[in-house]
PDB file of C-alpha atoms in Angstrom:
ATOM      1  CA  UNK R  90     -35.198  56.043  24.099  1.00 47.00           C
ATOM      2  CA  UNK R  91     -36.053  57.576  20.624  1.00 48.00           C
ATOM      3  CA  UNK R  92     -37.592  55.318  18.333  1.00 50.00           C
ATOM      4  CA  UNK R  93     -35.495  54.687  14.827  1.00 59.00           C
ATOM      5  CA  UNK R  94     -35.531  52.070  12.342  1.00 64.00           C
ATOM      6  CA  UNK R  95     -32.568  50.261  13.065  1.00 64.00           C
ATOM      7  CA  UNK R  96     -33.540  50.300  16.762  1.00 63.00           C
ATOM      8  CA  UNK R  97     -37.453  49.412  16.000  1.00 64.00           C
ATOM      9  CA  UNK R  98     -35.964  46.023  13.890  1.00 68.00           C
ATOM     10  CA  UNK R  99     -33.354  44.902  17.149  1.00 67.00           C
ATOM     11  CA  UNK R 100     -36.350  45.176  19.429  1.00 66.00           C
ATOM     12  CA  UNK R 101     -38.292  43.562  17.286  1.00 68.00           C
ATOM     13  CA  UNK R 102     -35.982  40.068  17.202  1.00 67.00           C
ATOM     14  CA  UNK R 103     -36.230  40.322  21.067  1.00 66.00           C
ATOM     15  CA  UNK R 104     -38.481  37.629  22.632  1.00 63.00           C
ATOM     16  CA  UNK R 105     -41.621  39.101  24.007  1.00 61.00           C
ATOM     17  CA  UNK R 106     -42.133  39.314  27.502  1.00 55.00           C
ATOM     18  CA  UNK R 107     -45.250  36.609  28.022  1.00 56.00           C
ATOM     19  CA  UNK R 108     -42.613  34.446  26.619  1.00 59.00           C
ATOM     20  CA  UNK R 109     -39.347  34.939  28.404  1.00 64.00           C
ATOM     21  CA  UNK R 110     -37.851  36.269  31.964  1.00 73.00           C
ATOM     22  CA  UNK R 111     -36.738  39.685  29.681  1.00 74.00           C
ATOM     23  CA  UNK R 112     -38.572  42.633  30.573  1.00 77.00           C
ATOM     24  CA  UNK R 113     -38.200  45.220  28.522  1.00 78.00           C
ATOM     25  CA  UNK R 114     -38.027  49.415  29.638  1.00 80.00           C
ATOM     26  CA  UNK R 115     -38.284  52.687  27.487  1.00 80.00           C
ATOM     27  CA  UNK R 116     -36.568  55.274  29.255  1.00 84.00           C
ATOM     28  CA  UNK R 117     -38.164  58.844  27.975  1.00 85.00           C
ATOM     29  CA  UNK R 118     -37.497  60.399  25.226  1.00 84.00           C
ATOM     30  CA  UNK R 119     -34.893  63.354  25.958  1.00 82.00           C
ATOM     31  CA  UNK R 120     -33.064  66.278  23.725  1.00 84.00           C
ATOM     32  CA  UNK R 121     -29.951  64.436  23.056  1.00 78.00           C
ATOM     33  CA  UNK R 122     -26.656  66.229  22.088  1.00 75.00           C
ATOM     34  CA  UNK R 123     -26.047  66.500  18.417  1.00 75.00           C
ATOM     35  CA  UNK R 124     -22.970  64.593  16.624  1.00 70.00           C
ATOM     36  CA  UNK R 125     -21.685  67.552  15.665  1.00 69.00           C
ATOM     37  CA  UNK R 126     -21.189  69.066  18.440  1.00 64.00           C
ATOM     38  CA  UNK R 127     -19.162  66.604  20.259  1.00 64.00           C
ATOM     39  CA  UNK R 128     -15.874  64.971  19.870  1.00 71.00           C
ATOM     40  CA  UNK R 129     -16.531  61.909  18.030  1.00 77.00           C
ATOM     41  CA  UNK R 130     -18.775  58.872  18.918  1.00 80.00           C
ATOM     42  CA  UNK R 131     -16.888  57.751  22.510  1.00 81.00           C
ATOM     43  CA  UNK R 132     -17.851  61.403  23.873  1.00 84.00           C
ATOM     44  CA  UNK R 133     -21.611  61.723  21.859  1.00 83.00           C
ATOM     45  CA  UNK R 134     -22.179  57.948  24.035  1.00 85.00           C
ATOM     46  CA  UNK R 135     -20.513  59.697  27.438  1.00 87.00           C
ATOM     47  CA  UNK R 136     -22.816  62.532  27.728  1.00 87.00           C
ATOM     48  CA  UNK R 137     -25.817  60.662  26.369  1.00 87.00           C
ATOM     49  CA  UNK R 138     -25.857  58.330  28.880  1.00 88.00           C
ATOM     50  CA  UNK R 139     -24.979  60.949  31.859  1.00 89.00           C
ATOM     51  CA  UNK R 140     -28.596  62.579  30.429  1.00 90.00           C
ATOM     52  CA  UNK R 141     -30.137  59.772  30.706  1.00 90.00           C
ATOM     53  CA  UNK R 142     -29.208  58.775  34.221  1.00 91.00           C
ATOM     54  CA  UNK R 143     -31.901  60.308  36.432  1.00 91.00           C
ATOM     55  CA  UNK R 144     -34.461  57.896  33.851  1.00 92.00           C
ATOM     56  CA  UNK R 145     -31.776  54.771  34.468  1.00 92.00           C
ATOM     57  CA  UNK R 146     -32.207  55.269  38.088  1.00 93.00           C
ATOM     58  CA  UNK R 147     -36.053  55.442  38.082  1.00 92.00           C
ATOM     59  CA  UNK R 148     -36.306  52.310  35.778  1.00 90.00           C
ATOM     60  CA  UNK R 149     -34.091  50.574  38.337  1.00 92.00           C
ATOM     61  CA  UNK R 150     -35.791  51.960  41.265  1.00 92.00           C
ATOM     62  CA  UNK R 151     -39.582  50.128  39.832  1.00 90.00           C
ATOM     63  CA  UNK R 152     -37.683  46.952  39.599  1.00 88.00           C
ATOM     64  CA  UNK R 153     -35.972  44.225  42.097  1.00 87.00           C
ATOM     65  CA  UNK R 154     -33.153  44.564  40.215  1.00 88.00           C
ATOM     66  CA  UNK R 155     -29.987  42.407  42.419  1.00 91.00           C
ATOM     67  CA  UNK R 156     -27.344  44.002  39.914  1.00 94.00           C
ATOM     68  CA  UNK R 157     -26.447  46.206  37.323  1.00 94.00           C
ATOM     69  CA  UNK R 158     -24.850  45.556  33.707  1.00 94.00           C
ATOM     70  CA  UNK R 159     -23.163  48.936  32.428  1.00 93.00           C
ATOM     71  CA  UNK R 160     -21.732  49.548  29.147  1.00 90.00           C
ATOM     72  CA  UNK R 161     -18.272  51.185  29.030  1.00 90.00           C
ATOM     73  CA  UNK R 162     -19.536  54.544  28.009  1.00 89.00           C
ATOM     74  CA  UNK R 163     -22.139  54.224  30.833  1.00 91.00           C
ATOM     75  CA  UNK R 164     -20.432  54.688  33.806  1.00 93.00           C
ATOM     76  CA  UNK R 165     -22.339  57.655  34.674  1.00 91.00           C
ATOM     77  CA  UNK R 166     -25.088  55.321  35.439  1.00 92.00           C
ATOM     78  CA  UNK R 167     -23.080  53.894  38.440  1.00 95.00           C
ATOM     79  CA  UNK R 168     -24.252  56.638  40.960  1.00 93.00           C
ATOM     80  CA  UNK R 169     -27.088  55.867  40.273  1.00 93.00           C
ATOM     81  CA  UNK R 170     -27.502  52.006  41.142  1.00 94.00           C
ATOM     82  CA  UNK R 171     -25.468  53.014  44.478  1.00 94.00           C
ATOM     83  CA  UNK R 172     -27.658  55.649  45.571  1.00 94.00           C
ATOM     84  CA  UNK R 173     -29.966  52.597  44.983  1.00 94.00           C
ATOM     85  CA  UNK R 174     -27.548  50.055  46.792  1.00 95.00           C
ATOM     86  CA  UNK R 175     -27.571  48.325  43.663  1.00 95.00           C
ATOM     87  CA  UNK R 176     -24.008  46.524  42.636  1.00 96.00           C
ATOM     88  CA  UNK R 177     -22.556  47.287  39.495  1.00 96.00           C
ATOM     89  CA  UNK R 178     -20.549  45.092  36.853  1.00 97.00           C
ATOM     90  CA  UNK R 179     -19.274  46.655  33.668  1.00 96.00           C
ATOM     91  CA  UNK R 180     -19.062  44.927  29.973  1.00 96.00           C
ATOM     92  CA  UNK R 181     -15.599  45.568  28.330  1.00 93.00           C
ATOM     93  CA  UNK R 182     -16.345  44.232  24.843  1.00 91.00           C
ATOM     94  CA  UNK R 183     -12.497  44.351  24.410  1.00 91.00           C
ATOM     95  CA  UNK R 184      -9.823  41.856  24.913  1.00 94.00           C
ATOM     96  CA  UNK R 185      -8.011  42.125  28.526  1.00 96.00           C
ATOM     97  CA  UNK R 186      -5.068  43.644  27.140  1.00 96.00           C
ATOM     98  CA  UNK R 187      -6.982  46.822  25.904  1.00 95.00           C
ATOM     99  CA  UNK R 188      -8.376  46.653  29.584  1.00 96.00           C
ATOM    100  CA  UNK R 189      -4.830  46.875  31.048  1.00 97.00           C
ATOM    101  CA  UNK R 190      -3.763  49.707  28.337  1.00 97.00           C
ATOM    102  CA  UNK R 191      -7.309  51.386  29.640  1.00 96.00           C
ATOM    103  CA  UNK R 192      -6.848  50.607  33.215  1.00 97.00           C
ATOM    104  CA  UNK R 193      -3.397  52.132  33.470  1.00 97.00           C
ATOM    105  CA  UNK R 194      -4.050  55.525  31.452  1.00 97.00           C
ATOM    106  CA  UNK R 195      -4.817  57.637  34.442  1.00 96.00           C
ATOM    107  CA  UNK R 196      -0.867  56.845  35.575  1.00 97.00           C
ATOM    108  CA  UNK R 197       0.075  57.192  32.062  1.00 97.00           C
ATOM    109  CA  UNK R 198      -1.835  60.680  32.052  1.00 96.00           C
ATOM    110  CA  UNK R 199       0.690  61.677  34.949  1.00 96.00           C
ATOM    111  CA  UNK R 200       3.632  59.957  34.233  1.00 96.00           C
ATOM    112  CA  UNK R 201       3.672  61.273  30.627  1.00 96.00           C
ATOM    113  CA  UNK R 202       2.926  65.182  30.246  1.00 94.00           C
ATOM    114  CA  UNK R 203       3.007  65.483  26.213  1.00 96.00           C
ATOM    115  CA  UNK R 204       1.581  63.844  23.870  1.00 97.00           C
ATOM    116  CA  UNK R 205       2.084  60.172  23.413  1.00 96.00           C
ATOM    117  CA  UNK R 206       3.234  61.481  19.674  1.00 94.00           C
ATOM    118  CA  UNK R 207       5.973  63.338  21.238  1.00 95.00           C
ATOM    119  CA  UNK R 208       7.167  60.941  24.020  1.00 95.00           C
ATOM    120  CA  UNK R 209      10.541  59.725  23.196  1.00 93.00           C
ATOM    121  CA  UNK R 210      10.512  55.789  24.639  1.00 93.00           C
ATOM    122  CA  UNK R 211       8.247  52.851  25.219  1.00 96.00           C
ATOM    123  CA  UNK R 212       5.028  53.129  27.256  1.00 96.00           C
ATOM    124  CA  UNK R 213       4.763  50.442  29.821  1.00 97.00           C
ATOM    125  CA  UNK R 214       1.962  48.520  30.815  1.00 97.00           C
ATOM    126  CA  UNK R 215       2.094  46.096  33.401  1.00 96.00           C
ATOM    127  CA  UNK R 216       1.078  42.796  31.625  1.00 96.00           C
ATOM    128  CA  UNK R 217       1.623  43.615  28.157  1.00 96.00           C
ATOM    129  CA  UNK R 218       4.948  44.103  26.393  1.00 96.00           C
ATOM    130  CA  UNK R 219       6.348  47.333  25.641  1.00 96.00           C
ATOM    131  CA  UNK R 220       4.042  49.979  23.549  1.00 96.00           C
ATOM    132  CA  UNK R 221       5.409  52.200  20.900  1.00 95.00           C
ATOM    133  CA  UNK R 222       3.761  55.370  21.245  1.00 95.00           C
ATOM    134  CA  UNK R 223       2.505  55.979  17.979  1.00 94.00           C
ATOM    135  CA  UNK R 224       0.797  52.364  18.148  1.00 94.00           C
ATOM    136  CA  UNK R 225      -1.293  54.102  21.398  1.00 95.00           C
ATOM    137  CA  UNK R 226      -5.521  53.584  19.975  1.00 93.00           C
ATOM    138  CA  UNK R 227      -6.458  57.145  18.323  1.00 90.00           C
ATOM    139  CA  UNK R 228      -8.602  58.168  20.947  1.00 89.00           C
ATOM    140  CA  UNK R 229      -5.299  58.592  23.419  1.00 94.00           C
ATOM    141  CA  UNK R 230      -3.597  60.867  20.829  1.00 94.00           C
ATOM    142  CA  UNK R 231      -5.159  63.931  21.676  1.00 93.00           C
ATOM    143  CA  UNK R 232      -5.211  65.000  25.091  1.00 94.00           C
ATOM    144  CA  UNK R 233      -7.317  68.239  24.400  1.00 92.00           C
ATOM    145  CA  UNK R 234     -10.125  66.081  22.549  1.00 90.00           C
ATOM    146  CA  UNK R 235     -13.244  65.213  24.995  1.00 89.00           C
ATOM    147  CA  UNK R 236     -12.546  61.768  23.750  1.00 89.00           C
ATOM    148  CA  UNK R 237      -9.488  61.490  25.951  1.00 93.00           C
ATOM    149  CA  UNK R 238     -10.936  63.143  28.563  1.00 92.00           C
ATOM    150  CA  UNK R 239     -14.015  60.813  28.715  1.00 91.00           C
ATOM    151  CA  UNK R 240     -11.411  57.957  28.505  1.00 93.00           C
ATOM    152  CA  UNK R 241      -9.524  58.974  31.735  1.00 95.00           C
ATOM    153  CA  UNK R 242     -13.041  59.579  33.594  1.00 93.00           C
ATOM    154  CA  UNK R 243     -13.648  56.203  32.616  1.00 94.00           C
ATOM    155  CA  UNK R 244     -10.721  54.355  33.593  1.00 95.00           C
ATOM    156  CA  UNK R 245     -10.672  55.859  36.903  1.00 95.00           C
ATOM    157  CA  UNK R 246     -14.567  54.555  37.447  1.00 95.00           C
ATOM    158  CA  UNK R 247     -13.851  51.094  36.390  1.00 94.00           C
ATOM    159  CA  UNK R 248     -12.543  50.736  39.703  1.00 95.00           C
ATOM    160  CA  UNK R 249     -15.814  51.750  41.427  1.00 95.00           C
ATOM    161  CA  UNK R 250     -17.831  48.759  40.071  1.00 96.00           C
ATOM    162  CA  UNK R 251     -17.952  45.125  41.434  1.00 96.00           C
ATOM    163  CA  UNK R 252     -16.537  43.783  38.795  1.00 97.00           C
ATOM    164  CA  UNK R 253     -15.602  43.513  35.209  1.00 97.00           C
ATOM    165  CA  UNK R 254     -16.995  40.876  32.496  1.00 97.00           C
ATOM    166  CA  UNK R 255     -14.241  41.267  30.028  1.00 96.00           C
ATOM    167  CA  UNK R 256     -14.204  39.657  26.371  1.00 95.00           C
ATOM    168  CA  UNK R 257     -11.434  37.071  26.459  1.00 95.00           C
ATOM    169  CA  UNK R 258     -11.087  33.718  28.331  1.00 94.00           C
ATOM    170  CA  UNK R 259      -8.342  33.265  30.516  1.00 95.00           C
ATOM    171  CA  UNK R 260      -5.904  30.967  28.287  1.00 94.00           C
ATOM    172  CA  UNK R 261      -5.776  33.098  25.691  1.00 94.00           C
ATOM    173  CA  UNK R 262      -4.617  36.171  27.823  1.00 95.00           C
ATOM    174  CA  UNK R 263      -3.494  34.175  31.335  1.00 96.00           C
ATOM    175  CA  UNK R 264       0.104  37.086  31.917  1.00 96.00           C
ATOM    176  CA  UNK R 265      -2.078  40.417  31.265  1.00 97.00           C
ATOM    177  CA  UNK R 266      -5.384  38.862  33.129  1.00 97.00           C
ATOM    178  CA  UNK R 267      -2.870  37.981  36.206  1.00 97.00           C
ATOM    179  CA  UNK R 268      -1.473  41.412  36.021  1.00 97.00           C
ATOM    180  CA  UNK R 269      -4.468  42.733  36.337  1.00 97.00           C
ATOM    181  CA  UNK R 270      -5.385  41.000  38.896  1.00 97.00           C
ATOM    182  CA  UNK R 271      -2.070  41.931  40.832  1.00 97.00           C
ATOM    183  CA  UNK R 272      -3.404  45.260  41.219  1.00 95.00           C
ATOM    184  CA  UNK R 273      -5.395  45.014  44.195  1.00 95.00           C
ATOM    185  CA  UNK R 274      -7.730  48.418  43.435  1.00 95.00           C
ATOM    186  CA  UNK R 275      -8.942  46.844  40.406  1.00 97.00           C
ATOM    187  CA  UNK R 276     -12.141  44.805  40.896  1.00 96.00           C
ATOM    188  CA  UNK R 277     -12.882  41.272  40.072  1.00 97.00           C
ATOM    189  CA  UNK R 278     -12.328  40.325  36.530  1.00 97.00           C
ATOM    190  CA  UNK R 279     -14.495  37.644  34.920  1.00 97.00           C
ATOM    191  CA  UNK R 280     -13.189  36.580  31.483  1.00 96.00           C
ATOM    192  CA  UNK R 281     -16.769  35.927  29.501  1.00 94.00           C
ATOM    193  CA  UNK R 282     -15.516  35.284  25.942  1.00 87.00           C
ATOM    194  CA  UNK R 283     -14.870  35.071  23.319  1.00 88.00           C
ATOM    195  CA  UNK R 284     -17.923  37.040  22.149  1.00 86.00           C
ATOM    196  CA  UNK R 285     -17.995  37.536  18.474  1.00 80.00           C
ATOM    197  CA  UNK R 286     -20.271  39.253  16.002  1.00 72.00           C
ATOM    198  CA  UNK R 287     -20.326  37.167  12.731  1.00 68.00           C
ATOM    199  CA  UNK R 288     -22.397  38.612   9.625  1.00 66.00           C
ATOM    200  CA  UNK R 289     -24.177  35.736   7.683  1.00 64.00           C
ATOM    201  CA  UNK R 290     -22.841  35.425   3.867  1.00 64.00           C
ATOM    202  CA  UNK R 291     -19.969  38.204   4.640  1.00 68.00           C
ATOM    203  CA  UNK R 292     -16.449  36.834   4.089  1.00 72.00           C
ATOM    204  CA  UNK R 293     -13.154  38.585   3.564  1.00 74.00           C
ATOM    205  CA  UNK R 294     -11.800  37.763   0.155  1.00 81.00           C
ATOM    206  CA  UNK R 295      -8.480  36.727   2.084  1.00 81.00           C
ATOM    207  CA  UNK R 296     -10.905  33.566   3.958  1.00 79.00           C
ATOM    208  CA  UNK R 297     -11.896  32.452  -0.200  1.00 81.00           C
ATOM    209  CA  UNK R 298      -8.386  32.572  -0.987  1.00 84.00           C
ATOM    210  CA  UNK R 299      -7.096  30.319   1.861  1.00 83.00           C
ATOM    211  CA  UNK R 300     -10.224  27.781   1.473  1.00 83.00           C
ATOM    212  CA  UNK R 301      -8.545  26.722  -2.426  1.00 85.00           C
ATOM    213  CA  UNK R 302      -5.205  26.166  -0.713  1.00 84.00           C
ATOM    214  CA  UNK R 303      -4.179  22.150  -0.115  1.00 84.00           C
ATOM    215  CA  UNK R 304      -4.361  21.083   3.518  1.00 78.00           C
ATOM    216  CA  UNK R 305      -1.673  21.993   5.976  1.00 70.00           C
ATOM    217  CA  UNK R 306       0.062  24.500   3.203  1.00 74.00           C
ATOM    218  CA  UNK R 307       0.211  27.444   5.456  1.00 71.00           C
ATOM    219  CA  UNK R 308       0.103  28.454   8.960  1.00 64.00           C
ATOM    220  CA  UNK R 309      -1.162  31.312  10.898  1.00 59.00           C
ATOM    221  CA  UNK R 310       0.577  34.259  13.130  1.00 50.00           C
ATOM    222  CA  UNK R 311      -1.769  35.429  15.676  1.00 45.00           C
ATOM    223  CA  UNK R 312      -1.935  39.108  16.873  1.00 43.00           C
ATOM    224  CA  UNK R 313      -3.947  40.953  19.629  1.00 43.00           C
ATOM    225  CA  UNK R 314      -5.632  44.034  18.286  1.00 44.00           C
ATOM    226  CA  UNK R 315      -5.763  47.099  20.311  1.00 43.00           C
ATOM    227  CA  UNK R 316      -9.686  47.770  20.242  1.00 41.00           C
TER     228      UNK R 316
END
């Protein structure tokens, strides 16, 4: 992949490989479709990694790989671990509720012709309680955008893949993981979290504010985001 800083500085925290079981491959560098000229970040990822797939599939092919980890955006590179007869899981860094809104969009697609701006009612999701549409995540809202395209391609090929490591754990989200579940095209679901991304000496000025108040002086209303 094309060298930058920011990816030159990961690699570099990365053990090396005379010291650990991570081998590390650089797939070639190709002409990669500018920003501008997609729809956003979801759809640049999409067609970068459908590019790329032909130099996936020969990394895999000079390795005894047993299985496959995709990314979300990705899912172009399944083709090319079966034409290799090489399972595939896919990595939903999302809670399990986005994975049931995500799941259930192709059906939503058909069910509901306009907009979800326009649709007069709740959307229903099995597992999760009823959706308002204008509380649907922004890449839904536009049904012309690539975005939303990419998003039903997606969904439909998360059911092509062996199974799904998804960023909960399974007390935290037990109704919408069993509902899941319940839907017998939908592959295995491993709950793998929580995973979290915390950034040293970065607080929220809200976290300050609550360390000054006395012990037991307030309580906390959780909420699920949406992605």
């Amino acid at each position: 992949m094309p060298s930058t800083a920011a990816f030159a500085s990961s690699l570099a925290l990365l053990p090396s490989s005379s010291s650990s079981s991570i081998s590390i491959y650089y797939l070639p560098s190709i002409d990669l479709p500018s920003l501008h000229s997609t729809d956003g970040m979801s759809d640049h990822a999409a067609r970068c990694f459908q590019l790329y797939t032909p130099h996936i599939k020969s990394a895999l092919a000079s390795t005894s790989a047993s299985a496959l980890i995709i990314d979300f955006f990705a899912t172009a590179a399944i083709d090319a671990a079966n034409e290799l007869r090489i399972p595939t899981y896919i990595y939903i860094p999302f809670n399990a509720s986005m994975l049931a809104l995500v799941l259930h969009l192709p059906t939503l697609h058909n069910e509901i012709p306009v907009e979800f701006d326009q649709f007069h009612g709740q959307i229903h999701v099995p597992g999760l309680p009823p959706i308002p549409p204008l509380s649907m995540p922004s890449p839904f809202m536009d049904k012309k955008n690539r975005q939303y395209t990419w998003s039903i391609y997606h969904a439909q090929r998360l059911k092509q893949v062996r199974g799904i490591l998804v960023n909960t754990f399974r007390a935290l989200e037990k109704v919408v993981i069993s509902a899941i579940e319940s839907d017998k095209s939908v592959p295995p679901v491993h709950p793998v979290g929580p995973i979290l991304h915390f950034v040293a000496g970065v607080r929220h000025e809200c976290l300050h504010w609550l360390d000054k108040q006395p012990e037991a002086s307030w309580c906390s209303s959780a909420s699920v985001a949406w992605g």
